[in-house]
Amino acid sequence: MIELVDLHKSFGDKVVLDGVNLSIAKGESMVIIGGSGTGKSVLLKCILGLIKPTSGQILLDGQNVERVERDAFLARFGMLFQGGALFDSLPVWQNVAFRLLRGSLKRPRQEARAIAIEKLRRVGLKPDVADLYPAELSGGMQKRVGLARAIAAEPEIIFFDEPTTGLDPIMAGVINELIREIVTEMGATAMTITHDMTSVRAIADKVAMLHGGVIRWTGPVEQMDNSGDPYLDQFIHGRAEGPIEAVR
Amino acid sequence: MTALKPLAALGHAILQLLAAIGRVAIFAATSASHVVRPPFYIKEFAYSLMAIGYFSLPVVGMTAFFTGGALALQIYSGGARFSAEAVVPQIVAIGMVRELGPVLVGLMIAARVTSSIAAEIATMKVTEQIDALVTLSTNPAKYLTLPRVLAATLVVPLLVGIGDIIGVAGGFAVGVGQLGFNPATYLRNTVEFLEFSDISSSLMKGAVFGFIAAMMGCYYGMNSGRGAQGVGKATKSSVEAAAVLILAANFLLTNLFFSA
Ligand SMILES: Nc1ncnc2c1ncn2[C@@H]1O[C@H](COP(=O)(O)OP(=O)(O)OP(=O)(O)O)[C@@H](O)[C@H]1O
Ligand SMILES: [Mg+2]
């Protein structure tokens, strides 16, 4: 259970998050939508402690995350970065199995490799990519390797920053199903950022829209279409005209 | 008011400098504290030993050889002005071992190793690989900084030792081949003249310079700004800082070892 209470973040004078309140229940799939540059990635990074919020609280199971033990905290999370963030000095399989090759979750090398290849298969990649380096892959393949890395250690809470961006429609479908599966079968809590409305409908239990530094609307995905909120309507129908300015 | 402006600017610059020194010191202390806290990344350490030590040998060897040779020529022609040509072996040995060996190797390491560490870590930073490390429960200071700094501190003295020997060999080659010294005499003069403290100070300087070179690479890499420009700036600043600090440290160490 993750709870964000009045979260603020500014970079210099630039206010990005201006009082975000949001809670995500255990085992729930929350999708964050919102215009480009509204601070969705910043929000995820704040929760993980990669960016320090200016003010506000982040609670995990009721405990302030600043006070919990960092290693134990991070061991519960997996994260797919928007840009993939693969380690370019390591081959694909060592990227995927990174956590399984060192630290508290360390396994024998062969076993870690087998798990990596299995996770690659789940994101639609053949075993022969395992020994390539990230620079030898296409953008969409890199994204999927990042996804495989995020789920490799089977974390309880997984953040996906635009998991289907740059993928073909079929592969996007595969990834949507995978994320859904991880939530329903493994009981993981997921927070996904996406601009792809098909993806939203396929993945989400709940949707939250970030706009102007606050959560403009949040609710179950079924209510998204008749929320009556002009901002949300404009966004999900992709209209150029409406309360959200096109130039930001 | 206006009269005070230069003073204010000076004060500001000094405060900035002190703040920077503080930041580097904190960075170094945090990195060093990981020496005693497991886990240790042995593979990264071994890789750094190779990258910093082994692969620097060619450039270190060439630099030392040519410098030793040039030194022999200079001392010969300079010494000729007061009929002191015979001291070439001794002065080459002292010059190489005490000063030029460590300083040149240090500067070559700053050029070769500091820049590559800074560029690599800065690129990792701007492509979010450092963030990814953190989310994968891996401390970047432990995984990236410590192996590099430790490897450099241990292996640069070795490089300096090798540089010293090759530098003396460069002097020997020129002395014997071009200046007509007797090989046996040249060698005997070199070996008999050098003292243990000359060599130990040389290696100690190497350790300090290795530490500075790797630490500056890591510090500027980790604190890189955004984008390609950020990487470029981090790399440039790291080499500048490493070179200046190495020369400053050399002055201090020389004072410490030889002024008394
Ligand atoms: N490290 C940083 N320093 C300064 N500004 C930043 C930093 N990180 C993000 N920002 C700013 O914060 C704002 C939000 O960025 P963020 O990456 O969260 O957007 P986003 O909602 O994820 O957009 P997109 O959908 O395009 O990925 C942007 O205007 C960006 O310029
Ligand atoms: Mg983003």
PDB file of N, CA and C in Angstrom, chain A residues 45 48 50 70 74-75 77 81 83 85-88 90 94 98-99 102 109 149, chain B residues 39 41 43-44 120 123-124 127-138 143:
ATOM      1  N   LYS A  45       9.982   8.631  -9.489  1.00  0.00           N
ATOM      2  CA  LYS A  45      11.332   8.723  -8.920  1.00  0.00           C
ATOM      3  C   LYS A  45      11.305   9.240  -7.491  1.00  0.00           C
ATOM      4  N   LEU A  48      10.601   6.297  -5.233  1.00  0.00           N
ATOM      5  CA  LEU A  48      11.770   5.419  -5.084  1.00  0.00           C
ATOM      6  C   LEU A  48      12.931   6.095  -4.353  1.00  0.00           C
ATOM      7  N   LEU A  50      14.784   8.428  -5.628  1.00  0.00           N
ATOM      8  CA  LEU A  50      15.835   8.845  -6.564  1.00  0.00           C
ATOM      9  C   LEU A  50      15.869  10.358  -6.673  1.00  0.00           C
ATOM     10  N   ARG A  70      16.788   1.415   3.755  1.00  0.00           N
ATOM     11  CA  ARG A  70      16.832   1.598   2.304  1.00  0.00           C
ATOM     12  C   ARG A  70      16.911   0.282   1.511  1.00  0.00           C
ATOM     13  N   LEU A  74      14.146  -1.020  -1.118  1.00  0.00           N
ATOM     14  CA  LEU A  74      14.379  -1.161  -2.562  1.00  0.00           C
ATOM     15  C   LEU A  74      14.223  -2.606  -3.031  1.00  0.00           C
ATOM     16  N   ALA A  75      14.499  -3.557  -2.151  1.00  0.00           N
ATOM     17  CA  ALA A  75      14.374  -4.961  -2.535  1.00  0.00           C
ATOM     18  C   ALA A  75      12.930  -5.305  -2.904  1.00  0.00           C
ATOM     19  N   PHE A  77      11.004  -3.379  -4.710  1.00  0.00           N
ATOM     20  CA  PHE A  77      10.597  -2.666  -5.924  1.00  0.00           C
ATOM     21  C   PHE A  77      11.282  -3.159  -7.199  1.00  0.00           C
ATOM     22  N   PHE A  81      12.606   1.995 -16.476  1.00  0.00           N
ATOM     23  CA  PHE A  81      12.820   3.414 -16.757  1.00  0.00           C
ATOM     24  C   PHE A  81      12.312   3.766 -18.149  1.00  0.00           C
ATOM     25  N   GLY A  83      13.633   5.540 -20.407  1.00  0.00           N
ATOM     26  CA  GLY A  83      14.655   5.363 -21.443  1.00  0.00           C
ATOM     27  C   GLY A  83      15.323   3.995 -21.409  1.00  0.00           C
ATOM     28  N   ALA A  85      17.437   2.596 -19.547  1.00  0.00           N
ATOM     29  CA  ALA A  85      18.525   2.651 -18.550  1.00  0.00           C
ATOM     30  C   ALA A  85      19.246   1.321 -18.404  1.00  0.00           C
ATOM     31  N   LEU A  86      19.468   0.640 -19.524  1.00  0.00           N
ATOM     32  CA  LEU A  86      20.211  -0.622 -19.461  1.00  0.00           C
ATOM     33  C   LEU A  86      21.693  -0.318 -19.242  1.00  0.00           C
ATOM     34  N   PHE A  87      22.381  -1.236 -18.580  1.00  0.00           N
ATOM     35  CA  PHE A  87      23.821  -1.053 -18.379  1.00  0.00           C
ATOM     36  C   PHE A  87      24.523  -1.463 -19.658  1.00  0.00           C
ATOM     37  N   ASP A  88      25.120  -0.491 -20.347  1.00  0.00           N
ATOM     38  CA  ASP A  88      25.633  -0.829 -21.681  1.00  0.00           C
ATOM     39  C   ASP A  88      26.948  -1.588 -21.633  1.00  0.00           C
ATOM     40  N   LEU A  90      27.242  -4.318 -19.895  1.00  0.00           N
ATOM     41  CA  LEU A  90      26.916  -5.721 -19.603  1.00  0.00           C
ATOM     42  C   LEU A  90      26.038  -6.297 -20.709  1.00  0.00           C
ATOM     43  N   GLN A  94      22.929 -10.400 -18.399  1.00  0.00           N
ATOM     44  CA  GLN A  94      23.433  -9.919 -17.109  1.00  0.00           C
ATOM     45  C   GLN A  94      22.692  -8.670 -16.652  1.00  0.00           C
ATOM     46  N   PHE A  98      20.661  -8.874 -13.193  1.00  0.00           N
ATOM     47  CA  PHE A  98      21.581  -8.065 -12.384  1.00  0.00           C
ATOM     48  C   PHE A  98      21.437  -8.341 -10.889  1.00  0.00           C
ATOM     49  N   ARG A  99      20.204  -8.312 -10.427  1.00  0.00           N
ATOM     50  CA  ARG A  99      19.941  -8.525  -8.996  1.00  0.00           C
ATOM     51  C   ARG A  99      20.264  -9.936  -8.551  1.00  0.00           C
ATOM     52  N   ARG A 102      24.267 -10.666  -7.727  1.00  0.00           N
ATOM     53  CA  ARG A 102      25.013 -10.059  -6.608  1.00  0.00           C
ATOM     54  C   ARG A 102      24.044  -9.706  -5.491  1.00  0.00           C
ATOM     55  N   ARG A 109      25.345 -18.767 -11.136  1.00  0.00           N
ATOM     56  CA  ARG A 109      25.343 -18.084 -12.418  1.00  0.00           C
ATOM     57  C   ARG A 109      24.424 -18.740 -13.450  1.00  0.00           C
ATOM     58  N   ARG A 149      14.167  -6.887 -16.882  1.00  0.00           N
ATOM     59  CA  ARG A 149      15.000  -6.632 -15.713  1.00  0.00           C
ATOM     60  C   ARG A 149      14.146  -6.211 -14.517  1.00  0.00           C
TER      61      ARG A 149
ATOM     62  N   PRO B  39      28.508  -5.725   0.539  1.00  0.00           N
ATOM     63  CA  PRO B  39      29.267  -6.631  -0.322  1.00  0.00           C
ATOM     64  C   PRO B  39      30.415  -5.933  -1.061  1.00  0.00           C
ATOM     65  N   TYR B  41      32.572  -5.820  -4.692  1.00  0.00           N
ATOM     66  CA  TYR B  41      32.396  -6.217  -6.086  1.00  0.00           C
ATOM     67  C   TYR B  41      33.760  -6.560  -6.683  1.00  0.00           C
ATOM     68  N   LYS B  43      34.670  -8.483  -9.153  1.00  0.00           N
ATOM     69  CA  LYS B  43      34.827  -8.468 -10.611  1.00  0.00           C
ATOM     70  C   LYS B  43      35.084  -7.059 -11.129  1.00  0.00           C
ATOM     71  N   GLU B  44      34.349  -6.094 -10.566  1.00  0.00           N
ATOM     72  CA  GLU B  44      34.545  -4.708 -10.986  1.00  0.00           C
ATOM     73  C   GLU B  44      35.955  -4.246 -10.613  1.00  0.00           C
ATOM     74  N   GLU B 120      32.555   7.763 -18.576  1.00  0.00           N
ATOM     75  CA  GLU B 120      31.723   6.563 -18.425  1.00  0.00           C
ATOM     76  C   GLU B 120      30.645   6.775 -17.359  1.00  0.00           C
ATOM     77  N   THR B 123      28.061   9.394 -18.404  1.00  0.00           N
ATOM     78  CA  THR B 123      27.097   8.849 -19.367  1.00  0.00           C
ATOM     79  C   THR B 123      26.085   7.966 -18.648  1.00  0.00           C
ATOM     80  N   MET B 124      26.574   7.171 -17.696  1.00  0.00           N
ATOM     81  CA  MET B 124      25.647   6.348 -16.923  1.00  0.00           C
ATOM     82  C   MET B 124      24.655   7.214 -16.171  1.00  0.00           C
ATOM     83  N   THR B 127      22.040   8.771 -18.657  1.00  0.00           N
ATOM     84  CA  THR B 127      21.107   7.790 -19.224  1.00  0.00           C
ATOM     85  C   THR B 127      20.369   7.017 -18.124  1.00  0.00           C
ATOM     86  N   GLU B 128      20.383   7.564 -16.922  1.00  0.00           N
ATOM     87  CA  GLU B 128      19.653   6.997 -15.772  1.00  0.00           C
ATOM     88  C   GLU B 128      20.176   5.645 -15.313  1.00  0.00           C
ATOM     89  N   GLN B 129      21.379   5.255 -15.785  1.00  0.00           N
ATOM     90  CA  GLN B 129      21.894   3.957 -15.339  1.00  0.00           C
ATOM     91  C   GLN B 129      22.260   3.976 -13.858  1.00  0.00           C
ATOM     92  N   ILE B 130      22.650   5.166 -13.356  1.00  0.00           N
ATOM     93  CA  ILE B 130      22.962   5.252 -11.923  1.00  0.00           C
ATOM     94  C   ILE B 130      21.683   5.067 -11.108  1.00  0.00           C
ATOM     95  N   ASP B 131      20.598   5.718 -11.565  1.00  0.00           N
ATOM     96  CA  ASP B 131      19.303   5.519 -10.903  1.00  0.00           C
ATOM     97  C   ASP B 131      18.905   4.052 -10.947  1.00  0.00           C
ATOM     98  N   ALA B 132      19.140   3.421 -12.107  1.00  0.00           N
ATOM     99  CA  ALA B 132      18.775   2.015 -12.244  1.00  0.00           C
ATOM    100  C   ALA B 132      19.568   1.161 -11.258  1.00  0.00           C
ATOM    101  N   LEU B 133      20.844   1.480 -11.090  1.00  0.00           N
ATOM    102  CA  LEU B 133      21.663   0.749 -10.113  1.00  0.00           C
ATOM    103  C   LEU B 133      21.032   0.813  -8.734  1.00  0.00           C
ATOM    104  N   VAL B 134      20.625   2.040  -8.352  1.00  0.00           N
ATOM    105  CA  VAL B 134      20.036   2.217  -7.022  1.00  0.00           C
ATOM    106  C   VAL B 134      18.777   1.358  -6.886  1.00  0.00           C
ATOM    107  N   THR B 135      17.919   1.392  -7.907  1.00  0.00           N
ATOM    108  CA  THR B 135      16.679   0.615  -7.795  1.00  0.00           C
ATOM    109  C   THR B 135      16.970  -0.881  -7.798  1.00  0.00           C
ATOM    110  N   LEU B 136      18.126  -1.283  -8.277  1.00  0.00           N
ATOM    111  CA  LEU B 136      18.479  -2.701  -8.221  1.00  0.00           C
ATOM    112  C   LEU B 136      19.296  -2.993  -6.959  1.00  0.00           C
ATOM    113  N   SER B 137      19.071  -2.185  -5.933  1.00  0.00           N
ATOM    114  CA  SER B 137      19.697  -2.376  -4.612  1.00  0.00           C
ATOM    115  C   SER B 137      21.212  -2.400  -4.666  1.00  0.00           C
ATOM    116  N   THR B 138      21.790  -1.646  -5.594  1.00  0.00           N
ATOM    117  CA  THR B 138      23.254  -1.610  -5.676  1.00  0.00           C
ATOM    118  C   THR B 138      23.711  -0.182  -5.440  1.00  0.00           C
ATOM    119  N   TYR B 143      29.716   0.157  -6.026  1.00  0.00           N
ATOM    120  CA  TYR B 143      29.826  -0.610  -7.270  1.00  0.00           C
ATOM    121  C   TYR B 143      30.716   0.084  -8.291  1.00  0.00           C
TER     122      TYR B 143
END
